[in-house]
Short mmCIF file of C-alpha atoms and ligand atoms in Angstrom, two decimals:
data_model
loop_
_atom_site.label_atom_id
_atom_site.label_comp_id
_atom_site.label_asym_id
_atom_site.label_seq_id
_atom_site.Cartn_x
_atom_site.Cartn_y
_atom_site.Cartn_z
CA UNK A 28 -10.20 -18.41 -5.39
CA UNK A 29 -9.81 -21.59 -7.27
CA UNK A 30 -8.54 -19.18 -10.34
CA UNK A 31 -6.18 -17.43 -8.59
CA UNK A 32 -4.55 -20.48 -6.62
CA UNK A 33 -4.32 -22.27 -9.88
CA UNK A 34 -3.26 -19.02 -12.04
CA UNK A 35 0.12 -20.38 -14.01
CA UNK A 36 1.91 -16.78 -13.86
CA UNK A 37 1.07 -16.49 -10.24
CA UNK A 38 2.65 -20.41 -9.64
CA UNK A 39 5.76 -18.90 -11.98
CA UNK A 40 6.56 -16.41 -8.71
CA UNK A 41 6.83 -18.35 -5.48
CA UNK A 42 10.64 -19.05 -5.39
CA UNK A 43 11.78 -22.53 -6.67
CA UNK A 44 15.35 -21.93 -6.88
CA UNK A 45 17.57 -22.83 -3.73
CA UNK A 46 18.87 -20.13 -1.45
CA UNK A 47 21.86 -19.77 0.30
CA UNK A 48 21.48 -17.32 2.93
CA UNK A 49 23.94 -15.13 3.96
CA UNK A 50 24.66 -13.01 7.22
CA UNK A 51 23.82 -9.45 5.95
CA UNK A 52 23.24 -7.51 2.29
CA UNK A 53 22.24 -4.04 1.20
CA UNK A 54 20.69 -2.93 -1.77
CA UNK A 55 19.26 0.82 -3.15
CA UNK A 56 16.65 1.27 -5.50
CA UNK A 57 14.64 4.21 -6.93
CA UNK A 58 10.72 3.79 -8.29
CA UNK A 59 8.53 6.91 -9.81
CA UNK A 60 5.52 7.53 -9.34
CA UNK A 61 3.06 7.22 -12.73
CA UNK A 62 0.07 8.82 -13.97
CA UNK A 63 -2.82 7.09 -15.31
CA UNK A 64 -4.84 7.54 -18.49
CA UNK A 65 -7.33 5.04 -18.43
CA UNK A 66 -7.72 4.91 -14.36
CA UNK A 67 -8.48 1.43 -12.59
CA UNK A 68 -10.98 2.56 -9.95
CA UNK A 69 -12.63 -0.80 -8.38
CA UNK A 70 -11.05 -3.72 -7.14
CA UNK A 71 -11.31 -7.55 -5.73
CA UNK A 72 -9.61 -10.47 -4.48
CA UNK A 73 -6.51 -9.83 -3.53
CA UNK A 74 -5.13 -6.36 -5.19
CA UNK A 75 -6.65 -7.60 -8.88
CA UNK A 76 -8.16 -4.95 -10.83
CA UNK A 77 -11.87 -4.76 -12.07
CA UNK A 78 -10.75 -3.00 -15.26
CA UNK A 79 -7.73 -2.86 -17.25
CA UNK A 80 -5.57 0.76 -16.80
CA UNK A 81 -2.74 2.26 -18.46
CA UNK A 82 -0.21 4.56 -17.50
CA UNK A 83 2.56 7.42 -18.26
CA UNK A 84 5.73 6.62 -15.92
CA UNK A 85 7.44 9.59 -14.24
CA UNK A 86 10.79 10.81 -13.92
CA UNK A 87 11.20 13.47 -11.25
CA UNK A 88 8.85 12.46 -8.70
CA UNK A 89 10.28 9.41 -7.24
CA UNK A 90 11.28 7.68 -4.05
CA UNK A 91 14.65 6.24 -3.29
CA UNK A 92 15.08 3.50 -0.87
CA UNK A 93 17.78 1.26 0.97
CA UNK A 94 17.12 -1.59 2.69
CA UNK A 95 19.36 -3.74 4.73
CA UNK A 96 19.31 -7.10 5.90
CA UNK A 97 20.79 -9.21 8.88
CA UNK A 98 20.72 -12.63 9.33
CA UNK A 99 17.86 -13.38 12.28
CA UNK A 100 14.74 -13.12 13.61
CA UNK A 101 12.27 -11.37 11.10
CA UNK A 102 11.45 -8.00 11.98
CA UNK A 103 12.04 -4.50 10.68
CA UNK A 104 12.33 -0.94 11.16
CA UNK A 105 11.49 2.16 9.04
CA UNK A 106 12.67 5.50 8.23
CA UNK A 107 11.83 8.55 6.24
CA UNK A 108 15.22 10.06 5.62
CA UNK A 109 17.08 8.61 8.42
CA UNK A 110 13.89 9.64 10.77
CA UNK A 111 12.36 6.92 12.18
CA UNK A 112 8.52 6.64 10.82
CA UNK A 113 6.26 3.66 13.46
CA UNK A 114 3.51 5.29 11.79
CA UNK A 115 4.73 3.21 8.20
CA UNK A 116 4.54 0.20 9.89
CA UNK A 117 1.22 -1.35 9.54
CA UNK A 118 1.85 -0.84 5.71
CA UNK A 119 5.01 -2.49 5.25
CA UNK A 120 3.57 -5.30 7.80
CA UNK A 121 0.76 -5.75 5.65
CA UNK A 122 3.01 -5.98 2.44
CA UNK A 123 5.72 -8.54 3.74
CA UNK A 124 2.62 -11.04 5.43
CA UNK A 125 1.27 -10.50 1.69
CA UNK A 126 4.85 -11.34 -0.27
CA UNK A 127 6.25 -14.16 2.24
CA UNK A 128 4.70 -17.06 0.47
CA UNK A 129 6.33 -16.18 -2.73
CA UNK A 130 9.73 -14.85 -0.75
CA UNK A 131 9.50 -17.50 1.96
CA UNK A 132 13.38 -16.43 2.60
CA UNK A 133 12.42 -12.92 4.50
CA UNK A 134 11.35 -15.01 7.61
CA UNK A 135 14.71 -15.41 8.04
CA UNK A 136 15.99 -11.73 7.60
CA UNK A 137 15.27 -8.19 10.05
CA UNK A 138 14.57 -5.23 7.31
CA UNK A 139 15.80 -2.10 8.08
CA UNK A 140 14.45 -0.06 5.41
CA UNK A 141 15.01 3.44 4.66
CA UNK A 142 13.01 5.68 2.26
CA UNK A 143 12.51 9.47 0.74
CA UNK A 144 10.99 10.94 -1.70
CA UNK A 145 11.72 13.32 -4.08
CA UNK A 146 8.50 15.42 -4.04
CA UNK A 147 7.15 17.24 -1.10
CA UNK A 148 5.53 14.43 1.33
CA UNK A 149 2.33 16.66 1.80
CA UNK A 150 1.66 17.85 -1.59
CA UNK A 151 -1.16 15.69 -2.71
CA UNK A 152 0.87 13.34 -4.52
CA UNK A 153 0.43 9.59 -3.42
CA UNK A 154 4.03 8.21 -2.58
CA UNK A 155 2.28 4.56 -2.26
CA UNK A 156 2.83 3.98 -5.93
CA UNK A 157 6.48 4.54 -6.27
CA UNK A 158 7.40 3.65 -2.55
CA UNK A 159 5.96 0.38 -2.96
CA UNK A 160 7.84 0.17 -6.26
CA UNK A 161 11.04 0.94 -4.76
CA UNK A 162 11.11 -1.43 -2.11
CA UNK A 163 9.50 -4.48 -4.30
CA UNK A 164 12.54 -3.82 -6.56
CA UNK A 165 15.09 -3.81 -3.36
CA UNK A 166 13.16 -7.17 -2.13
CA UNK A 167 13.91 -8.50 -6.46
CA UNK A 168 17.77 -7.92 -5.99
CA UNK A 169 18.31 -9.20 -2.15
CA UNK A 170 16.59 -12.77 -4.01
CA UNK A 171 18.92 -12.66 -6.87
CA UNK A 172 21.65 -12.48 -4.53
CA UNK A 173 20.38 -14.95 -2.64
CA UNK A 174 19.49 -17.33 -5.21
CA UNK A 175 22.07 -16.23 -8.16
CA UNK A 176 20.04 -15.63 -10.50
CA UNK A 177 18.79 -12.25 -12.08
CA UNK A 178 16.99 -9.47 -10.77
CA UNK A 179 13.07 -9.94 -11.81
CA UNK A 180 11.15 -6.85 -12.52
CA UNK A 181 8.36 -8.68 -13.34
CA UNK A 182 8.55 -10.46 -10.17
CA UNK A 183 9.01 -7.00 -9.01
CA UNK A 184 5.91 -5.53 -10.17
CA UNK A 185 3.89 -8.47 -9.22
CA UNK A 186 4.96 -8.07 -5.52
CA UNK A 187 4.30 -4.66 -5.69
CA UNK A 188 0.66 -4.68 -6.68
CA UNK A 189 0.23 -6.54 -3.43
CA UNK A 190 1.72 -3.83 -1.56
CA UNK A 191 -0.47 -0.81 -3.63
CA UNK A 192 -2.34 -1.94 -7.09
CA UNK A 193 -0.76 0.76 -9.20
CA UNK A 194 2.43 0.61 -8.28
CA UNK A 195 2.52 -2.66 -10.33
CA UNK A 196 2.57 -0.19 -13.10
CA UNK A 197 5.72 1.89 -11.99
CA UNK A 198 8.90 -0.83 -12.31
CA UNK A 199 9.98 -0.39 -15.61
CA UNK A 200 8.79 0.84 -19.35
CA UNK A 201 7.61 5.03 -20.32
CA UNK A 202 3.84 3.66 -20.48
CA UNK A 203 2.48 0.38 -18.71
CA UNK A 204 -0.31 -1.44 -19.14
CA UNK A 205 -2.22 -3.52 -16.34
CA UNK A 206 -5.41 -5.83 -15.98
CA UNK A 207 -6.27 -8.33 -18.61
CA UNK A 208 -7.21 -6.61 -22.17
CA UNK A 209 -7.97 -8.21 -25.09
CA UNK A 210 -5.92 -5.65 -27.55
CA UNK A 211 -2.96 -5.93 -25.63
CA UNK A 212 -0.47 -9.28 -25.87
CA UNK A 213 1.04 -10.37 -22.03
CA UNK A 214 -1.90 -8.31 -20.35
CA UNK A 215 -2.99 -9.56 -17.10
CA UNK A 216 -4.46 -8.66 -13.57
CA UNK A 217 -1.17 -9.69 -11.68
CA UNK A 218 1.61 -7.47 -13.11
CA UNK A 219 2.27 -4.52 -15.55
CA UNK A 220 3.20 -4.76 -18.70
CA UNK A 221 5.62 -2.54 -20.26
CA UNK A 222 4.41 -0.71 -23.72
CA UNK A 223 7.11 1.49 -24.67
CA UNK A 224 7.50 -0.01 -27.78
CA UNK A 225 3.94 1.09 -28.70
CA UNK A 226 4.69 4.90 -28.46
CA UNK A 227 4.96 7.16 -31.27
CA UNK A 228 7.98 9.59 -30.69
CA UNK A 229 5.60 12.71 -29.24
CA UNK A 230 4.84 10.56 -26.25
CA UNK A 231 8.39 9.53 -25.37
CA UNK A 232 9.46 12.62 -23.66
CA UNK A 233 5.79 13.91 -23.03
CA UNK A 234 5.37 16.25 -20.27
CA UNK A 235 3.96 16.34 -17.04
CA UNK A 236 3.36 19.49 -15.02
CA UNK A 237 1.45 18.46 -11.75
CA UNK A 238 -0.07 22.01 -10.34
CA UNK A 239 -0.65 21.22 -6.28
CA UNK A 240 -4.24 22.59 -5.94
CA UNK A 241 -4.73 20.93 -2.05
CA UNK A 242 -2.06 19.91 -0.38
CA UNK A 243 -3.42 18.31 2.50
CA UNK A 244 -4.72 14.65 3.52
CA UNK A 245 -7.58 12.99 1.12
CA UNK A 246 -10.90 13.21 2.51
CA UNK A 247 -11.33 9.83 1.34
CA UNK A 248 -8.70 7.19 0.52
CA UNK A 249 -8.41 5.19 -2.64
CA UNK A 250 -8.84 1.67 -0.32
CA UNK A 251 -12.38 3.26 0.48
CA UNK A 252 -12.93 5.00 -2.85
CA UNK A 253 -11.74 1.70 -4.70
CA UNK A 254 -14.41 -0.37 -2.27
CA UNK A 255 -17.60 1.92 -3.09
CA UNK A 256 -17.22 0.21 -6.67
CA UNK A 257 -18.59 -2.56 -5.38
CA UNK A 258 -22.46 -2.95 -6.10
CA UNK A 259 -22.37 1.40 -7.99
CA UNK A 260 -24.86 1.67 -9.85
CA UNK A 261 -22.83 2.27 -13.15
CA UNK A 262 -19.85 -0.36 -12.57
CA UNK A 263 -20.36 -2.41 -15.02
CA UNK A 264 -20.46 -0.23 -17.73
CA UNK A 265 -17.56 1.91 -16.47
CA UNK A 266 -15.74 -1.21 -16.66
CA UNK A 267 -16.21 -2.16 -20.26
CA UNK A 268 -15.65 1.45 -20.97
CA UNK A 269 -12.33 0.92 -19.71
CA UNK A 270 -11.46 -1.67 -22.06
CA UNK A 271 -12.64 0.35 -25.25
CA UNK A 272 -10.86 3.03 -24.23
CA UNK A 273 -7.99 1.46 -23.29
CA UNK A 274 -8.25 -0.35 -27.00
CA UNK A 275 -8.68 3.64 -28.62
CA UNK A 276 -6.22 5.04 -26.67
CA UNK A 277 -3.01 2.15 -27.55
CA UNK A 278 -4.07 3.03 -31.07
CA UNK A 279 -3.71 7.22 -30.70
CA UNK A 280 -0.62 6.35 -28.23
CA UNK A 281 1.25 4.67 -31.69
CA UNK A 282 -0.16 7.05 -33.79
CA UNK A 283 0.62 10.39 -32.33
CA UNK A 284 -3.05 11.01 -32.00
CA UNK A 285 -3.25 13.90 -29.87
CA UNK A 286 -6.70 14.53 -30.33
CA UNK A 287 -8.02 10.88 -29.67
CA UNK A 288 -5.55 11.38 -26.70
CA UNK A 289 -7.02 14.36 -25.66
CA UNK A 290 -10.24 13.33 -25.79
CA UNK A 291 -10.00 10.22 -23.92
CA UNK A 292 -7.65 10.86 -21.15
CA UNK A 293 -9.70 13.76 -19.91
CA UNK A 294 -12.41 12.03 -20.00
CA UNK A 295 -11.17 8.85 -18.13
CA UNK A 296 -10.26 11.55 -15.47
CA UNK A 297 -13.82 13.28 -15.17
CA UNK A 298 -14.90 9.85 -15.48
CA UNK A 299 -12.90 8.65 -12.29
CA UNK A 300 -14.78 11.33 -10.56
CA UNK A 301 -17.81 10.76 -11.24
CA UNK A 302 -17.84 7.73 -10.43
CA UNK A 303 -16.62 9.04 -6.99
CA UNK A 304 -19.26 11.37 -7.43
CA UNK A 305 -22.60 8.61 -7.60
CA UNK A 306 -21.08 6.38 -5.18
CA UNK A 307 -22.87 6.00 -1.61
CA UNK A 308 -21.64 7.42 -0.23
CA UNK A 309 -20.74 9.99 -2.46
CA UNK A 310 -17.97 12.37 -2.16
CA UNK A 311 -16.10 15.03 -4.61
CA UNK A 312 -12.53 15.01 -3.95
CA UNK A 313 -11.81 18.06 -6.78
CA UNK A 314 -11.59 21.31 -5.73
CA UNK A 315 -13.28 24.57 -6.76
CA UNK A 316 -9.69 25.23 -8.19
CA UNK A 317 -9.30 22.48 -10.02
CA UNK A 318 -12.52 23.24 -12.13
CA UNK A 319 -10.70 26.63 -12.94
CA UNK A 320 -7.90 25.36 -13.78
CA UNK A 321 -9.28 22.91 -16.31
CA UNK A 322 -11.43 25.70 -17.77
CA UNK A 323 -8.65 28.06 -17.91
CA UNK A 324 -6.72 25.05 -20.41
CA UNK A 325 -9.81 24.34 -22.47
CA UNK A 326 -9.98 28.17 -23.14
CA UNK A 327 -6.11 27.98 -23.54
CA UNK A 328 -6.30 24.91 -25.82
CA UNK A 329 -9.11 26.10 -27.68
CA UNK A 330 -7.17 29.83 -28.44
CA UNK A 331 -3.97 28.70 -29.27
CA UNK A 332 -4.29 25.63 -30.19
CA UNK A 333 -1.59 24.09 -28.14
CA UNK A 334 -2.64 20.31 -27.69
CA UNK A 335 -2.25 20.50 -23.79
CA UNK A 336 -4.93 18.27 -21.63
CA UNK A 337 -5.57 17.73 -18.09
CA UNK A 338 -5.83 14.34 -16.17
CA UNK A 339 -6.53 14.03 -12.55
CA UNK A 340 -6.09 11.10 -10.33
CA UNK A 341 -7.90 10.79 -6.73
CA UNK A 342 -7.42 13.82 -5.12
CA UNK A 343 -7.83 18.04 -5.99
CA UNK A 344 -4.41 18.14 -8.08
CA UNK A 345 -4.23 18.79 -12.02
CA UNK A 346 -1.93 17.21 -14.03
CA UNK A 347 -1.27 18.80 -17.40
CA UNK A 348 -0.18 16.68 -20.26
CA UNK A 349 1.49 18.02 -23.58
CA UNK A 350 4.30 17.27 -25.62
CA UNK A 351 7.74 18.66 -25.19
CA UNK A 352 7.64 21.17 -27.80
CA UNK A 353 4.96 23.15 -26.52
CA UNK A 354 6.95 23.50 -22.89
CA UNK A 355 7.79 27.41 -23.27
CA UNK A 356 3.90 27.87 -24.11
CA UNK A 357 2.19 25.89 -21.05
CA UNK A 358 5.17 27.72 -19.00
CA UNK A 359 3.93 30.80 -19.40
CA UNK A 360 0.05 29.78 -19.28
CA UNK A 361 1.08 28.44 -15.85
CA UNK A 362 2.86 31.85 -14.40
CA UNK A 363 0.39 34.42 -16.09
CA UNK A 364 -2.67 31.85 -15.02
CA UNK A 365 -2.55 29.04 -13.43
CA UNK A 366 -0.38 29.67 -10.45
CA UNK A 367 -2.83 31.39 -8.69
CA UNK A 368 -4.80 28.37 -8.18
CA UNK A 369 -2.04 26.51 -6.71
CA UNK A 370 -1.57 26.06 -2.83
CA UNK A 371 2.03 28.52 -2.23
CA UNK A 372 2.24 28.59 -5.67
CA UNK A 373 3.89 25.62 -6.11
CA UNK A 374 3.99 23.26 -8.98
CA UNK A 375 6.12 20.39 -10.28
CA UNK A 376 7.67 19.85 -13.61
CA UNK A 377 7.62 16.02 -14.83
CA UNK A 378 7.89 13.97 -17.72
CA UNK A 379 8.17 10.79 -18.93
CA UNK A 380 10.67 8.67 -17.32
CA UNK A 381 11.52 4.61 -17.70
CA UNK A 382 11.16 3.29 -14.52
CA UNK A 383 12.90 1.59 -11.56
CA UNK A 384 16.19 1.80 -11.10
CA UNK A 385 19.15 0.27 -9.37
CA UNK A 386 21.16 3.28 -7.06
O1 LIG B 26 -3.16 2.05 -6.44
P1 LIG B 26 -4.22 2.74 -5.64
O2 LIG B 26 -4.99 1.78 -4.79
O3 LIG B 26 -3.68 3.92 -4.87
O4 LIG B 26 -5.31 3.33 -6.66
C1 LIG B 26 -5.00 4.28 -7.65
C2 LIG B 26 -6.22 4.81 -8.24
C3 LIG B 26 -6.04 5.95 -9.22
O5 LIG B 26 -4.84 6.66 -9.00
C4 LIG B 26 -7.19 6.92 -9.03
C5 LIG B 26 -6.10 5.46 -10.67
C6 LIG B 26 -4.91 4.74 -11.19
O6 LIG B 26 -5.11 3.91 -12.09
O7 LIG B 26 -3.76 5.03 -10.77
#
């Protein structure tokens, strides 16, 4: 507590500058979702990670949100696509009691926010990540035009770790780093950090193709999942795996070292899982399709020699990662093998994307 209280970046984001309120503003912003490659999994205090992650940002799958403001009590309403959604609530609650001290001007405000996403809402993907995003980034520019001064992604991402940890890492830059890691200059546990300049050219447009293997509710959420690190029997050395890892992987990232990249981002992802696996209690969150899909790329892989991996994050669906210029390749793996193991058939094409942006 006494760390975190007396942290100098965390002092740098409650507001100093003087505000001059106004009766009403509106502001639109859209936030992807990312995809991790070394996976935080284990958390404490308030939203800080017990290892450092890092992270491909989307393009496609995205939310898009406008929020207005009047003058007034505080308060708010929500809506998914202009329906309203009470059962949001508790979330966004939960977020603005956790950002008022350091954006003491929203007591003065009612928030009526409205939100969609770009991918399915029940297709497995998490929508906390890039929702939370998206609105930190609205709550950035409704301060700088309160206060004059410019918008502050970093501000941005910091506010929205409090809302959902990884969506600190979806504001802006094509790969992000968070949690404090010795290799990496600006790391720490309170925002992400962007490390686009680190990528070698193969990365920049790297694909995504996220193959919906169980579209329905996790069995167990990441708050719980996240909480069953506490006292496992193999945290400790998960977490200083992370940080080697994290260290090899930077490294093939700037190199264009597919097959360090290979090798560790799949096994961060089985990693993740087991972990999940040998907690108590335990649970398995992949499904008997996602084991045949990963078997049907390491045969694919291993035959043709395309350099196409798998990650997963927590929950049943496969995300396959390969450069762009294997696209017509993985396509056709995909229709002739894959889509068989995906609920309807359905699949989503993604790559890598920069971030947060202004609407
Ligand atoms: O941000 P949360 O609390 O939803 O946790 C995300 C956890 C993983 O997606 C499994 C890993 C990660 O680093 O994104």
């Amino acid at each position: 507590m006494w760390q975190q209280l007396h942290n100098p970046l965390e002092t740098s984001f409650t507001l100093t500058q003087p505000v001059t309120l106004v009766d009403s503003l509106s502001v639109k912003w859209q936030a992807p979702s990312n995809i991790a490659l070394v996976k935080y999994w284990g958390k404490h205090g308030m939203q800080l990670p017990a290892n450092p992650s890092i992270s491909l940002t989307l393009n496609e799958c995205k939310t898009i949100t406008s929020v207005n403001v009047i003058r007034g009590k505080h308060g708010f309403t929500v809506s998914y696509g202009g329906e309203e959604k009470p059962e949001f609530a508790p979330k966004i609650e939960a977020y603005f009691k956790r950002i008022a001290p350091y954006c003491p001007w929203i007591e003065q405000y009612h928030f009526t926010i409205d939100t969609h996403n770009t991918f399915p809402h029940s297709s497995g993907i998490a929508s906390s990540a890039s929702s939370m995003a998206a609105l930190s980034a609205c709550m950035m520019e409704l301060e700088s035009l309160l206060t004059g001064s410019e918008v502050n992604m970093q501000k941005a991402s910091f506010l929205a770790r409090l809302g959902s940890g990884s969506a600190c890492r979806s504001l802006e830059g094509k790969a992000v780093v968070w949690g404090t890691h010795e290799g990496t200059a600006g790391s720490n546990d309170l925002t992400g950090v962007d490390q686009t300049a680190i990528l070698h050219a193969v990365f920049q447009d790297y694909q995504d193709t996220i193959l919906l293997v169980d579209k329905g509710v996790k069995t167990v959420s990441s708050t719980v999942g996240h909480g069953l690190m506490d006292g496992h029997a193999f945290a400790k050395a998960r977490f200083s795996q992370a940080h080697s890892n994290l260290t090899n992987l930077k490294d093939a990232l700037a190199a264009g070292d597919l097959e360090t990249f290979i090798k560790i981002t799949e096994s961060e992802a089985l990693t993740l899982h087991a972990m999940m696996m040998t907690s108590h209690p335990y649970f398995i969150l992949m499904k008997p399709h996602t084991l045949s899909i990963i078997e049907e790329i390491w045969a694919f892989r291993k035959e043709t020699g395309v350099p196409v991996c798998f990650t997963l994050d927590a929950g049943a669906n496969v995300h396959m990662l390969y450069p762009q210029e294997y696209v017509e390749q993985v396509e056709s793996l995909i229709v002739n093998k894959l889509v068989q193991y995906c609920e309807n058939s359905h699949y989503i094409c993604d790559s890598v994307g920069n971030g947060a942006h202004k609407c």
